[in-house]
Structures are given as C-alpha cells and as structure tokens.
Coordinates of C-alpha atoms and ligand atoms in Angstrom, one line a residue:
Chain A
X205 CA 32.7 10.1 -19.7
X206 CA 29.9 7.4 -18.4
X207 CA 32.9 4.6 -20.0
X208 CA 35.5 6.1 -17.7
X209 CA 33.0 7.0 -14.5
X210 CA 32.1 3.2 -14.4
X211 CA 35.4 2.2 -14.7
X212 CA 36.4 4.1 -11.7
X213 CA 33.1 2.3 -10.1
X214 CA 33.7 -0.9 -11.1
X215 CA 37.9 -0.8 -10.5
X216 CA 36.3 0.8 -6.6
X217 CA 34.7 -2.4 -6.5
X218 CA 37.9 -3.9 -7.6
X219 CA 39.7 -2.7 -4.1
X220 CA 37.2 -3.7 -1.7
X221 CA 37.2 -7.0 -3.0
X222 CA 41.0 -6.7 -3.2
X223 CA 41.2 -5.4 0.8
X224 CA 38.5 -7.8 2.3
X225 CA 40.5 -10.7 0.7
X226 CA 43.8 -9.3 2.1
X227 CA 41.9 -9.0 5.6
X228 CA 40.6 -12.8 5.6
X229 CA 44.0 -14.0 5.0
X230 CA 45.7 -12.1 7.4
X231 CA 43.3 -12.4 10.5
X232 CA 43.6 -16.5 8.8
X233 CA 47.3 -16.5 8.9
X234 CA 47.8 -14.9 12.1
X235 CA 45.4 -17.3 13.6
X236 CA 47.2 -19.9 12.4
X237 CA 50.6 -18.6 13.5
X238 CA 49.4 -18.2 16.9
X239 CA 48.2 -22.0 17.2
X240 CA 51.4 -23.0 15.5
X241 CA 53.6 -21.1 17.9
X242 CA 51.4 -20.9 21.0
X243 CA 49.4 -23.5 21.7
X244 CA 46.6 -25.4 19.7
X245 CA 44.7 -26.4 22.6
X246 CA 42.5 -23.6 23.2
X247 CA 41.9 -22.0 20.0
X248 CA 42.2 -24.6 17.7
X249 CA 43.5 -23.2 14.2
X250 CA 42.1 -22.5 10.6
X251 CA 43.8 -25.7 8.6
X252 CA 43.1 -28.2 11.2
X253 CA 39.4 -26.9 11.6
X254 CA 39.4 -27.0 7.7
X255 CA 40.8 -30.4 8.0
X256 CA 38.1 -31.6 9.9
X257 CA 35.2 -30.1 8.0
X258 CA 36.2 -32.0 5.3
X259 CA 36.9 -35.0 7.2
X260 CA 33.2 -34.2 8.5
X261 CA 32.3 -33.8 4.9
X262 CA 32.8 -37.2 4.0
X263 CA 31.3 -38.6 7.0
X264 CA 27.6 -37.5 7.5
X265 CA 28.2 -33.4 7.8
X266 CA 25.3 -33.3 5.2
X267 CA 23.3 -35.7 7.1
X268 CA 23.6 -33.3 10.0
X269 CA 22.8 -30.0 8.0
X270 CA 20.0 -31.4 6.3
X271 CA 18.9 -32.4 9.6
X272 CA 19.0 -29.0 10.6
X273 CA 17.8 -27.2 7.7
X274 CA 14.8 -29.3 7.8
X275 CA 13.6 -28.2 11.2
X276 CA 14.3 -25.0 9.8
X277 CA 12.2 -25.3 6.9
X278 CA 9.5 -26.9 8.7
X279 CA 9.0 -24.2 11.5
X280 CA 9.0 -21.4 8.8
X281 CA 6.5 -23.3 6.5
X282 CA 4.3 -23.0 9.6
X283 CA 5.5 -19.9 11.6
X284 CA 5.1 -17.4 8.3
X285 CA 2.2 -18.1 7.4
X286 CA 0.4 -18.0 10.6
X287 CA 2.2 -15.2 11.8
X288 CA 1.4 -13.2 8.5
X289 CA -2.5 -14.5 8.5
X290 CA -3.0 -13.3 12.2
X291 CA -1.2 -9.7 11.7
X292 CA -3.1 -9.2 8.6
X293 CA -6.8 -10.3 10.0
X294 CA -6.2 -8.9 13.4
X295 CA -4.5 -5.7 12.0
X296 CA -8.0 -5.0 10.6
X297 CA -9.6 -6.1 13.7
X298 CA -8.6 -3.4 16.0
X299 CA -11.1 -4.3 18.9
X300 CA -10.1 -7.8 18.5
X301 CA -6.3 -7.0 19.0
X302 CA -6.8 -5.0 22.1
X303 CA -8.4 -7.7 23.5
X304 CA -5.3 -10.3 22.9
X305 CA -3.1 -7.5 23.4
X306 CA -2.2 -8.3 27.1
X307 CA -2.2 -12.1 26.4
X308 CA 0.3 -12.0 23.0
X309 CA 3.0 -9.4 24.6
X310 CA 3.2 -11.9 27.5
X311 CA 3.5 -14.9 25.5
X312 CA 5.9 -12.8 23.5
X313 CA 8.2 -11.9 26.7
X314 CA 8.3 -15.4 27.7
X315 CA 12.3 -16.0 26.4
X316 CA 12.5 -18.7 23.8
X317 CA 15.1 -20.9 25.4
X318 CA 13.3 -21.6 28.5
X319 CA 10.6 -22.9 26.6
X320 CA 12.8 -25.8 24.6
X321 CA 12.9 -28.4 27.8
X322 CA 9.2 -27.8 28.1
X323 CA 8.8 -28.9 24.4
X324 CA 11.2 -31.8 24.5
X325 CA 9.2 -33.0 27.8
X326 CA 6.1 -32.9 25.4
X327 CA 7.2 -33.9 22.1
X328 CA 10.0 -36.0 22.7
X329 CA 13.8 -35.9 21.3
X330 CA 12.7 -36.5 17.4
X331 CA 12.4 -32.8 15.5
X332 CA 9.2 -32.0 16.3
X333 CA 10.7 -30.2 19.5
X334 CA 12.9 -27.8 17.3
X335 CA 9.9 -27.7 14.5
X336 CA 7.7 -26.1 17.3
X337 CA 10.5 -23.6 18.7
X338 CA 11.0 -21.9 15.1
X339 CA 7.8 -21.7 14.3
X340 CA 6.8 -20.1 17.5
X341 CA 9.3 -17.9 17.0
X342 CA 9.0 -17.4 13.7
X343 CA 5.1 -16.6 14.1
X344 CA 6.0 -14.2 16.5
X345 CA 8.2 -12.1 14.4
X346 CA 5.8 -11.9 11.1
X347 CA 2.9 -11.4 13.2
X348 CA 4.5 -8.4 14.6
X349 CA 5.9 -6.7 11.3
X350 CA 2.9 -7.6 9.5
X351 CA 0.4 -6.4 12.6
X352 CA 2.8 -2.7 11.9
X353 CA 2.6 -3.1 7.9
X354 CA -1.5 -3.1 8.2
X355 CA -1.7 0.2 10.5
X356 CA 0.4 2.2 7.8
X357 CA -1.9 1.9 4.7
X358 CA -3.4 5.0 4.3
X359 CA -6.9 4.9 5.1
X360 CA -8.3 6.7 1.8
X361 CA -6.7 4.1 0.3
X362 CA -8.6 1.3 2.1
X363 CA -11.9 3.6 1.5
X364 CA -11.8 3.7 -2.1
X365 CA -11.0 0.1 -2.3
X366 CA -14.3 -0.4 -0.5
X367 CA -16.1 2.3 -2.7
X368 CA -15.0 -0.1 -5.6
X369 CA -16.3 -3.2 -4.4
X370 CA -14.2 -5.1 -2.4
X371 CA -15.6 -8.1 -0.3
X372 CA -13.5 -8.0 3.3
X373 CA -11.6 -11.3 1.5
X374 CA -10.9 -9.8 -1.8
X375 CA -9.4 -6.3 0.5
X376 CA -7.0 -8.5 2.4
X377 CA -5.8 -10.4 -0.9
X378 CA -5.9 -7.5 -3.2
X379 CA -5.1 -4.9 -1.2
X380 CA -4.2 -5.5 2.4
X381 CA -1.8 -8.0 2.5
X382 CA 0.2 -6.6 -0.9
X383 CA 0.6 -3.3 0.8
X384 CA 2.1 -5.2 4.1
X385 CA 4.8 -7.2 1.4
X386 CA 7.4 -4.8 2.0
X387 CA 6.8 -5.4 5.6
X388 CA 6.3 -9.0 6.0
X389 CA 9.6 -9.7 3.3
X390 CA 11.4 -7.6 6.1
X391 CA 9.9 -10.0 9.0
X392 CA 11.0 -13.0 7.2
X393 CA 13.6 -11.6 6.6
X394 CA 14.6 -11.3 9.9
X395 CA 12.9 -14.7 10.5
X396 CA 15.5 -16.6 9.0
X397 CA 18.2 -16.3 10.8
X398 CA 16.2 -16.5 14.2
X399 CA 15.1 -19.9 13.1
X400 CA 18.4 -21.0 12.3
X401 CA 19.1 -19.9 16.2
X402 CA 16.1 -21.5 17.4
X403 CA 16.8 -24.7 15.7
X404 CA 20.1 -24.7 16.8
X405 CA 19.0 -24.2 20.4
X406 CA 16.8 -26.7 20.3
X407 CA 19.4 -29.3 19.4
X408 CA 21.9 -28.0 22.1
X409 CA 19.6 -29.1 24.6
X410 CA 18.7 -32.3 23.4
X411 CA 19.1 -34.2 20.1
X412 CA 20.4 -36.7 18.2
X413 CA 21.2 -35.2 15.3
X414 CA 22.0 -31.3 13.4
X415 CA 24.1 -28.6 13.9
X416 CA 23.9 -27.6 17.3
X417 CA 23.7 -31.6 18.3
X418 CA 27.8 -31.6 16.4
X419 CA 28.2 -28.1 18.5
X420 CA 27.1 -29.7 21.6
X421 CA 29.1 -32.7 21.0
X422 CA 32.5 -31.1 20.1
X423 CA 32.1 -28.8 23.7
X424 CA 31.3 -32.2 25.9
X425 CA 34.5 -33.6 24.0
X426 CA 36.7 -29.9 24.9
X427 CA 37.1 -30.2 21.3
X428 CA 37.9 -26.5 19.9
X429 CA 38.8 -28.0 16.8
X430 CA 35.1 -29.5 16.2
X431 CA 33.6 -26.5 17.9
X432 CA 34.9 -23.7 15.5
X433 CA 34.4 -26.2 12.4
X434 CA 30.8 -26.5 14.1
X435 CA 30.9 -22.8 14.0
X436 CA 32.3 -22.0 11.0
X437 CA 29.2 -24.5 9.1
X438 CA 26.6 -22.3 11.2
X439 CA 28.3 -19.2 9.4
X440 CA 28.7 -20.5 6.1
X441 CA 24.7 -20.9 6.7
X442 CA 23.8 -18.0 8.0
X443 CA 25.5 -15.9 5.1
X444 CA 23.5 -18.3 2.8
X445 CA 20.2 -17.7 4.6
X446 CA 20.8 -13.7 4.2
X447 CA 22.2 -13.7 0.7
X448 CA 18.9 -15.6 -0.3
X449 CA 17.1 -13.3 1.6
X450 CA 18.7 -10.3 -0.4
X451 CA 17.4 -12.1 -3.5
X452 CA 13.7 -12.6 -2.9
X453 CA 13.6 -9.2 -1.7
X454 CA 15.2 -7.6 -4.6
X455 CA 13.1 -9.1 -7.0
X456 CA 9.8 -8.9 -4.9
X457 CA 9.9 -5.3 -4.7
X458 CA 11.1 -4.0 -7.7
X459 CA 8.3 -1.2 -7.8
X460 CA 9.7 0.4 -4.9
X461 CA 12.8 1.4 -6.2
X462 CA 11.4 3.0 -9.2
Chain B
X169 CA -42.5 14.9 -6.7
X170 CA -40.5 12.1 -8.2
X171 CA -37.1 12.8 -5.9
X172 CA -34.0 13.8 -6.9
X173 CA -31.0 11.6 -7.5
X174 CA -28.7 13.1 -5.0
X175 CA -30.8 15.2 -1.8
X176 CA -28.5 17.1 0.7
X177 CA -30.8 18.7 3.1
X178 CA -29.3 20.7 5.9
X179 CA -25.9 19.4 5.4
X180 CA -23.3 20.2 8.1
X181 CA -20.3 18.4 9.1
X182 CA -17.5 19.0 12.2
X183 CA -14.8 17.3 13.1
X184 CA -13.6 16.6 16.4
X185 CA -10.1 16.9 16.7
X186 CA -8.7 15.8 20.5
X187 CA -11.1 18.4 22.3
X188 CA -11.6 21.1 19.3
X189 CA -14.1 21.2 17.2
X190 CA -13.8 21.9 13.5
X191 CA -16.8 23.3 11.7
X192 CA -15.9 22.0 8.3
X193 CA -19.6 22.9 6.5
X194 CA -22.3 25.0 7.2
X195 CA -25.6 23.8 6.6
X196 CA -26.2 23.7 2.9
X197 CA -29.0 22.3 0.9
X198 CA -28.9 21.3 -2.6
X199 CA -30.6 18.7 -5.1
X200 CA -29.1 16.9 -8.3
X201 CA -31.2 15.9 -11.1
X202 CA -30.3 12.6 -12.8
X203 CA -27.9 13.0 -15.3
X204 CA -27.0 16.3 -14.1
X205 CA -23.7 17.8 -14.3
X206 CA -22.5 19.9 -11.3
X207 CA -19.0 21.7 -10.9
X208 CA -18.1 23.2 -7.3
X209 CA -16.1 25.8 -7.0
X210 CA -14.2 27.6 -4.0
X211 CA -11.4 28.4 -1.8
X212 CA -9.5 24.9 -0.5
X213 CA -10.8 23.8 3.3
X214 CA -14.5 25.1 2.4
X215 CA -15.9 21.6 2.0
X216 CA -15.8 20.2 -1.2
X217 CA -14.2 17.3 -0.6
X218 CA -16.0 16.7 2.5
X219 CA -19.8 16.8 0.8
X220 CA -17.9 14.0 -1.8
X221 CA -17.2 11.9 0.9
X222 CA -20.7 11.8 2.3
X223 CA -22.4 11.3 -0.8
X224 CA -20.0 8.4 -1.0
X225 CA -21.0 7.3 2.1
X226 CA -17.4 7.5 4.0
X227 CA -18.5 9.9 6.2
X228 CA -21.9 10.6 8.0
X229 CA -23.3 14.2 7.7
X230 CA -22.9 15.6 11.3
X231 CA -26.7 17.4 11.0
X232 CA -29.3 16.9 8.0
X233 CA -30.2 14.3 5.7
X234 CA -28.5 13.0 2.7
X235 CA -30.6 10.9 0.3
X236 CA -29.2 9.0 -2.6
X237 CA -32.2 8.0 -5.3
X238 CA -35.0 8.5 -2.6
X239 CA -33.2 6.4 0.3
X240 CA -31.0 7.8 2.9
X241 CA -27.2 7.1 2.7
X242 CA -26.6 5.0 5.4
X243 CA -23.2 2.7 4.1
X244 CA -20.9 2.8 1.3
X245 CA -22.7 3.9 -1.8
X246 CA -21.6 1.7 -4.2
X247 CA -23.9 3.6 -6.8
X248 CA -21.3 6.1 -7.3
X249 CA -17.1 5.9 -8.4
X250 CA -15.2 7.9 -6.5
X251 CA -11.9 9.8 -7.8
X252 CA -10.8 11.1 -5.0
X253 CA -8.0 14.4 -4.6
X254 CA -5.3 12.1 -3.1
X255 CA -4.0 9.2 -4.9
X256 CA -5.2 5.8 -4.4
X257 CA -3.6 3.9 -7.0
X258 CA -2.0 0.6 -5.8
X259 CA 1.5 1.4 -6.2
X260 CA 2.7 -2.3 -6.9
X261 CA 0.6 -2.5 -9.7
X262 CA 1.5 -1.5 -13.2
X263 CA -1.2 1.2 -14.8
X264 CA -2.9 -1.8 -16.5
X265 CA -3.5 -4.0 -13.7
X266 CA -4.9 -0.5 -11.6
X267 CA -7.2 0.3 -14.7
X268 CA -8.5 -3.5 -14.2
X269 CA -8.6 -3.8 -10.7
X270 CA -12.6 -3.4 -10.4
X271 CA -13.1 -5.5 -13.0
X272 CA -10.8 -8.5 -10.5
X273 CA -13.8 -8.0 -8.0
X274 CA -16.6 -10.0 -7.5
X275 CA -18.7 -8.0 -8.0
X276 CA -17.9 -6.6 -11.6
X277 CA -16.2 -9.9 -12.5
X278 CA -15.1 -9.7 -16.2
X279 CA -13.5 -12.8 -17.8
X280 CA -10.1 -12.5 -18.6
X281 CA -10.5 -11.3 -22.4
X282 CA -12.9 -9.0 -21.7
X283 CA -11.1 -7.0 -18.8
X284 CA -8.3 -6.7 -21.7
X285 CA -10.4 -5.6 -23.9
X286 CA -11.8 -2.9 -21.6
X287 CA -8.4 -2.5 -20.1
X288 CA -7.2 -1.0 -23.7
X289 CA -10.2 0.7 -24.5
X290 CA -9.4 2.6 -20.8
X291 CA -6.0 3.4 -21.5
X292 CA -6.6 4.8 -24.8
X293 CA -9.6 6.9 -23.9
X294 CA -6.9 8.6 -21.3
X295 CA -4.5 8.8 -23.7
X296 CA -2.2 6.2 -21.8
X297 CA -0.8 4.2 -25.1
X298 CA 2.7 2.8 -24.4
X299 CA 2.6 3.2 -20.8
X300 CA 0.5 -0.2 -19.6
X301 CA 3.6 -1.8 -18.0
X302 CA 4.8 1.2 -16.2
X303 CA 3.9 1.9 -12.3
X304 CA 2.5 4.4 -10.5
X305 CA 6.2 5.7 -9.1
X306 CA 7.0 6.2 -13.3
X307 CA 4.2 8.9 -14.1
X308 CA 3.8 12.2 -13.7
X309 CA 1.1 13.1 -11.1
X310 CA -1.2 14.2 -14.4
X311 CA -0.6 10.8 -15.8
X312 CA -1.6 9.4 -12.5
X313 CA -4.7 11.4 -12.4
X314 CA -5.6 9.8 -15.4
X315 CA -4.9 6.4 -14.3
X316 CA -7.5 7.0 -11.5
X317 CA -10.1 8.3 -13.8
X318 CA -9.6 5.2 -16.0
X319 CA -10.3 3.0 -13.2
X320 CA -13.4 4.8 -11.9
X321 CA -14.8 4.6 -15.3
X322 CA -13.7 1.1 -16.3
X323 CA -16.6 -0.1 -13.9
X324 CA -19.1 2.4 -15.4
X325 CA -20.9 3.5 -12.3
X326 CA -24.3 5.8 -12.9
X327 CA -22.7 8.6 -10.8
X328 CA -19.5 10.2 -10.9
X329 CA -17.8 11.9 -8.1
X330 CA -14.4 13.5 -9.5
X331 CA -12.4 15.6 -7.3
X332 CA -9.6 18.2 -8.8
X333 CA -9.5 15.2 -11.6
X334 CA -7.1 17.6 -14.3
X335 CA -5.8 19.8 -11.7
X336 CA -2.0 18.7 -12.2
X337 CA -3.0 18.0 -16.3
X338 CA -1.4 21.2 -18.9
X339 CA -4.0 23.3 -20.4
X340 CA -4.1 21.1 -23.8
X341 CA -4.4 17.9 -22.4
X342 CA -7.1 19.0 -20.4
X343 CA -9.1 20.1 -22.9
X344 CA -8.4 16.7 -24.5
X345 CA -9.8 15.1 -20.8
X346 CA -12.7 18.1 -21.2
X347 CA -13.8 16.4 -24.3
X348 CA -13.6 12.8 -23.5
X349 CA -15.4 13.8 -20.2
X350 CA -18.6 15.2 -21.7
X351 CA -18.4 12.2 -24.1
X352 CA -18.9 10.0 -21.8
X353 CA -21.2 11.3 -19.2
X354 CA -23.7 12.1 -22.3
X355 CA -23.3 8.9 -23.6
X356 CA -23.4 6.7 -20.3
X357 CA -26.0 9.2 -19.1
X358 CA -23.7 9.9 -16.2
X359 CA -24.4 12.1 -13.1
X360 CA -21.5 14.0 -11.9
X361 CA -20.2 15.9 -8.5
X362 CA -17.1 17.6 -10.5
X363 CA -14.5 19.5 -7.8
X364 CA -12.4 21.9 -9.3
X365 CA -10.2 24.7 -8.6
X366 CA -10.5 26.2 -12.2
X367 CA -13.8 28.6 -13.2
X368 CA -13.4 27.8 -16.6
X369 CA -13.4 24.5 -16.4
X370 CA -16.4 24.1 -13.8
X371 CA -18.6 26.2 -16.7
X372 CA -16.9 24.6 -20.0
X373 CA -18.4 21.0 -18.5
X374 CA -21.4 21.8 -15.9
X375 CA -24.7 22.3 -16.0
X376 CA -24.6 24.1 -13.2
X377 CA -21.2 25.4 -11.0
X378 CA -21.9 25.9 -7.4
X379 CA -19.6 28.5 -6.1
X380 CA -18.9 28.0 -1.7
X381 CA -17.9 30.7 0.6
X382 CA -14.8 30.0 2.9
X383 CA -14.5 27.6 5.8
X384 CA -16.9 26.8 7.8
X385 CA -18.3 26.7 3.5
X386 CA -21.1 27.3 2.5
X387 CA -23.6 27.7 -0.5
X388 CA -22.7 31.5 -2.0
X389 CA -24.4 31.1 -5.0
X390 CA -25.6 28.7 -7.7
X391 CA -25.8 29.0 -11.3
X392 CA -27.3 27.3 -14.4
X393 CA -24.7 26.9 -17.0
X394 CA -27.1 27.8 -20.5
X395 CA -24.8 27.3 -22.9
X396 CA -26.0 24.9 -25.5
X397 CA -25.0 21.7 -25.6
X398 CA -23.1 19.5 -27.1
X399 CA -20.1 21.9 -26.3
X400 CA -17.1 22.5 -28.0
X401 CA -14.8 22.4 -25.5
X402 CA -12.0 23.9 -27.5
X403 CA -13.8 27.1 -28.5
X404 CA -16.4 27.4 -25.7
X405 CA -13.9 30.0 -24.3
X406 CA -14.1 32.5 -27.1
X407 CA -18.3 32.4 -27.1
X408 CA -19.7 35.9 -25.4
X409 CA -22.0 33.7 -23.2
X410 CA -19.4 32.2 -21.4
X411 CA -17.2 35.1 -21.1
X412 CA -20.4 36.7 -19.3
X413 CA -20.9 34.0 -17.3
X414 CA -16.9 33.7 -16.6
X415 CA -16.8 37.2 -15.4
X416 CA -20.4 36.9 -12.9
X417 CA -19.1 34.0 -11.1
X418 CA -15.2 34.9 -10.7
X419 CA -17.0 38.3 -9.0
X420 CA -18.4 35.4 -6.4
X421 CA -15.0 33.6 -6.2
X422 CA -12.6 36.2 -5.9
X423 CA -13.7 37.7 -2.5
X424 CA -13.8 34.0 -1.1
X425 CA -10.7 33.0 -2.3
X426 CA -9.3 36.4 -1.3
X427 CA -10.7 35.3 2.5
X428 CA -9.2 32.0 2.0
X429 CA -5.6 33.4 1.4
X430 CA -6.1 35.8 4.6
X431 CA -6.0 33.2 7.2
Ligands
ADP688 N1 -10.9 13.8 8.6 C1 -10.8 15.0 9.0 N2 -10.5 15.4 10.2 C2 -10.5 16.7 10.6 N3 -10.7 17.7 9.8 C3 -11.0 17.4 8.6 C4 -11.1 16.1 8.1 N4 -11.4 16.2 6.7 C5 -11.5 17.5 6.4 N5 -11.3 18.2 7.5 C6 -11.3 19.7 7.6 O1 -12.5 20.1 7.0 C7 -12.3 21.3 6.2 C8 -12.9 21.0 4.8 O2 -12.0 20.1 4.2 P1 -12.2 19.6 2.7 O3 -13.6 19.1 2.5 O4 -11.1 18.7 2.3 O5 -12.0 21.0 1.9 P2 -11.9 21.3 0.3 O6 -12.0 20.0 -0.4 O7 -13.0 22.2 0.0 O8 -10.5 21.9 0.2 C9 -10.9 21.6 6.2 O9 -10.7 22.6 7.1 C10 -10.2 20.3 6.7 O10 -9.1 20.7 7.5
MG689 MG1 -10.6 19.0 -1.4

C-alpha cells in the first residue's frame, strides 16, 4: 500500500515537472516564432538573447554579477544585523519605541529610490552608494519583523526566564532573540530579494559597473536583446536568492514542524 | 518570634481589566514554616495561581504584605523555582538543553561536564531516559510537565512553587512523581507551595492542604496533615487516617467546587 501510495506521489511529481517543462518550451518557442516571423526589433527573441548571454559570459558578465552581488552582500552584512539588534532591544523597550515611533515610520515612508541621488551626491559613483541603499533597506525590513517577533512571546514565558536567573543580556541571547528566529529568517527572507532591487536601483542611476549598470546600458543602446539577457541574469538571481533562502529556513527551524 | 519563611498578611489582589475590576482574592493570611509542605486545594479562578505569582514576586499583592524570610517581596524572588500551570519550555530546545538551561546562566554557571552530569541525573529522576534529543512539540503534555519540574529542580532552589505539576500525568506515574517528590524536598530540605486539583494528592504529600472557597477565594479551612512521615506514597491510600482525613476535607471542597461549576 505505502509502495504504491508514493508511487502515485512521486509519478504526481513526475507530471508537474513534465507540464512546467512543456509550458517553458512553448511560451519559448512561440516567442521565438513571433521574432522570427514578426519582427526582432522590439522584443528581441529567446536564442539571440541566449546568444548574447553567453557572448556576455565570456566577456566580463561575471565581473558584473560579482559586482553586484557584492553590494548585495555588503548591505545585508550590515542591514540584518542592525535591523535585528534594534527590533530585539527596542522590542523590550516599549517606552523607548514610542518615543522613535514617529521619527522611524517617517524615515520608513521616505520611498527608497528618491534617496539613491542623495547617496551618490554623498558617496560618490564607487559601491558604497548601492552598499548604503540595501542596507537601509534591508535594516528596515528586519527591524520591523523582528520589532513584531518580540511582542508575540508570551509573557509567562519571559517571567519565568527571569524567575530563573536571566541577566537582561543572557534573556535577549537565550531567550528573546531565539524566539523571534522564526520571525527574523522570514524578514531576511524577504530582505533578499529587496536588496537585490535596491542594488540594482542603485546602479541604474549611476554606476560603472553590475547588473543594473548592463540594464541601463542595453536601454540607452534600444537594445532589447541586451535588456531581456540583462533581465533574464536578474531572474536567474533572484530564483537563486529564494531557493537559498528556502534552505536556511528549512534547516533553521526544524523544531517547528515537529 | 523568629519569622516565618513565607508571611502573607492580608493578601488581596484585583485586576483591572479596561474599566472592571476583578476581585481575584479575598484577603487571606497565612504563614509557612521552613521546610514546610503546603498543598492548596479548590475550585479553578479562586486564586491559587495568583498567591504563586506573588510569592514569586511577578505580581504585587493589591492590599497586605507579603514577606519572604523576614523581608518584604519587593522584585523577583529568586529564592524560589517556579513551575508554573502553563508551559514555559523553550520550544527550540531539545528536553536536555531545557533541563540545562539554568545551569547556562550566570548565575548558576556549571562547567560543561558537570551540567551533563546533572543534566542525566534530571532526566532520569523524571523518568525521561531515551528522550534527551526530542523537543518539546514531541511529548505528551505529562512528559512536558516533567521536563518543567526537571528544570526547576536542576538549580535546587530552597523553595518550591509547583502549580498543577502531575495534573496531565496517569495515576501510576504520579505516584512514581509522588515518591520522587517527597524524596527530594526531605532530602534538600525543600519548602513547597504545591497547587493541585487532586485531594488525594494534596494529603499523600503535604503537611498541611489549604482548601479556598470560590472566586473572589478565600481561606475555607486549613488542615494539618498528621500522618507519619516518611510516607509510602503507594499505600498511604489504604491507611484509615487518610481515608478520615480524605472524607473531612472533600466535605470542604465539594460545596466550592459545586459553586465553581454554577457560574
Ligand atoms: N493577569 C490577569 N488579569 C486579569 N485577571 C486575572 C489575571 N490573572 C488571573 N486573573 C483572574 O483572577 C482569578 C484567579 O486566577 P488564578 O489565580 O489563575 O486562579 P486559579 O489558579 O485558582 O485557578 C481568575 O478569575 C482569573 O480570571
Ligand atoms: Mg491556576
């Protein structure tokens, strides 16, 4: 019985795979067809933009993707853990949060994008421009989910930690802050792909280099060709950024699907 | 005088809920010898849990004065491990590192080796063998119960405040836990506030059982347990004594827990 039951599970399996792969290469073919019959100009079409990433491939793509990643990885080094510190202490401090309430929803409203010329007036054209959007960004989002995380623990919970012992420092490490995991996994999660956008941003407007700089480059050019292979690289990273994501989480929180 | 470990004079509490207010506890006044044993017993919502609290120092009495060894309680009293009726285990931690946890704080720090060692002795005195790597979301709620006591007791405070501790334990086991229990409290020379719902327990392990009236609770009645000790737990049932005993202080109970179920 279980034999034949995961069989039918694993042959289901089987036919989504099968469908999802019949449903790229049509939507693939009939792009093509169209450029090959219509016109190329305007949408470009899938071999000629796969043409060109590997044409890009052997001529600096990785350069520009590393270029990219690294403002990514940069602004997250800095934006998780100061978000995650700051929702954790001032989750505890609730007179302290009402004061900076007003003055962190506003900073919060201010839309990211209109802050990037402001940061390449001060901080040039190198990366430090994009560094400082995703991490902004970035700090905004964990401080946020971890702010939430800290107002669900139960209280009786926090009380009896106390009864036991625990030094304010030893409740934020011990108690506190592994409570808020599930939370502040779910803001990085979330995180990561908003830094890949602010980075990305941040090189549209200005750069010499990354991902959004080849975007940027392909669009001055009108060339849809290097736009969609522009794009496709940005969603080859993005499904990479949330499979990893899917990964960390899964093992990080095995006690909760117990 | 010399005072009394644990002093409850004129005890009330009330809670203010939006813009009612909840009597929770009458006045009540009672003292607890060192190394005494007391078991309350009555109808849920009379207050047990809420004269617990304040001896733990998590809540302030509304009126009176509560004294802990001769000195108001005023902030946590770290004197005293707390089991409390809801669960508190940390439920990313696996039932040895829960056992352990006090011992990870600075102030019970154990080395390493000796917070295993004490970390086995726990989880075999609960009868826990086998199920160190499991977590909280694994057990049964009795299993958890006993996770709890194990870390309350890992850190050996002097006073013991256990709240419905074998309330979701089947009758053998809990006499198992019964045993164990006075074991330890006669060895370590414990003091214990012992909440339970079940009369037979409260006089197989007390010195004394105070029995409350229904909400807003107060003191009915209290009575010394003179049964000799040490007490076999096991048999203590079948003894004339306790059967006496049994019957004067379910008499007590009945009509409050009778009231209880009216409202
Ligand atoms: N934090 C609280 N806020 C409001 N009411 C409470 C609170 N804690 C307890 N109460 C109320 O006080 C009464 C006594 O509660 P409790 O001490 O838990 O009773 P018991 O443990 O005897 O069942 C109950 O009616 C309960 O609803
Ligand atoms: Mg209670």
């Amino acid at each position: 019985m279980a034999g034949s039951n995961s069989g039918a599970a694993a042959s289901g399996q089987g036919n989504v795979l099968l469908w999802r792969g019949l449903l790229l290469i049509t939507l693939l073919g009939g792009w093509e067809a169209y450029g090959r019959l219509v016109s190329e100009a305007w949408f470009s079409r899938p071999m000629l933009i796969f043409a060109r990433i590997l044409t890009w491939a052997g001529d600096g793509l990785g350069g520009h993707v590393a270029i990219t990643l690294a403002e990514m990885l940069a602004g997250l080094a800095i934006g998780i853990p100061l978000g995650t510190v700051f929702g954790l202490v001032l989750g505890r401090l609730p007179v302290a949060a009402g004061i900076l309430r007003p003055i962190i929803f506003g900073l919060y409203s201010i839309p990211l994008v209109t802050l990037a010329p402001l940061f390449i007036f001060w901080f040039g054209l190198g990366l430090t421009p994009k560094i400082v959007l995703v991490a902004i960004v970035t700090f905004f989002l964990l401080f946020f989910t971890t702010f939430a995380g800290v107002q669900t623990i139960d209280r009786e919970m926090i009380d009896s930690f106390r009864l036991l012992g625990a030094s304010r420092r030893e409740m934020l490490r011990k108690l506190i802050g592994p409570a808020c995991l599930a939370w502040i996994l779910s803001g990085i999660k979330v995180a990561l792909p908003y830094s890949l956008i602010a980075a990305v941003v941040g090189e549209m407007l200005l750069a010499r280099a990354g991902l959004g700089y080849l975007l940027m480059q392909a669009s001055q050019q009108i060339d849809m060709t290097g736009m969609f292979a522009a794009l496709f690289v940005l969603m080859a990273a993005g499904v990479a950024i949330g499979e990893t994501v899917n990964f960390i989480e899964r093992r990080a929180l095995r006690w909760r699907n117990l | 005088m010399a005072h009394q470990l644990i002093e409850l004079k004129d005890i009330s509490k009330s809670f203010q809920r939006e813009q009612t207010i909840i009597a929770a506890l009458s006045p009540v006044n009672l003292a607890v010898r060192r190394e005494e044993f007391v078991a309350f017993v009555g109808p849920s919502g009379c207050g047990k849990s809420t004269i617990l609290n304040m001896v733990a120092g998590l809540l302030p009495p509304t009126t009176g004065q509560l004294s802990y060894d001769g000195a108001p309680v005023r902030d946590l009293n770290r004197r005293v491990g707390y089991m409390t009726q809801k669960d508190t285990l940390l439920p990313w931690r696996n039932v040895a590192d829960n056992i352990g946890a006090p011992l990870e704080l600075a102030c019970h720090k154990t080395g390493k080796t000796g917070r295993m060692d004490k970390i086995r002795q726990m989880v075999e005195l609960v009868g826990l063998k086998g199920f160190e790597k499991h977590f909280p979301g694994e057990l049964s709620g009795g299993m958890r119960r006993r996770v709890a006591l194990a870390r309350m007791l890992i850190y050996d405070p002097e006073t013991l405040l256990m709240d419905e501790p074998f309330g979701a334990l089947d009758a053998q086991l809990k006499l198992v836990m019964h045993d164990e229990i006075q074991r330890i409290v006669s060895l370590g020379h414990k003091t214990v506030l012992f909440v339970t719902h079940d009369l037979s327990e409260a006089i197989a392990l007390a010195d004394r059982v105070v029995v409350f009236s229904s909400r807003p609770g107060q003191i009915k009645i209290v009575r010394d347990i003179d049964l000799p000790r040490p007490r076999d737990v096991f048999r203590i049932r079948f003894s004339p004594r306790f059967t006496e005993l049994h019957e004067e202080l379910w008499d007590e109970l009945k009509d409050e827990v009778k009231k209880g179920t009216d409202t």
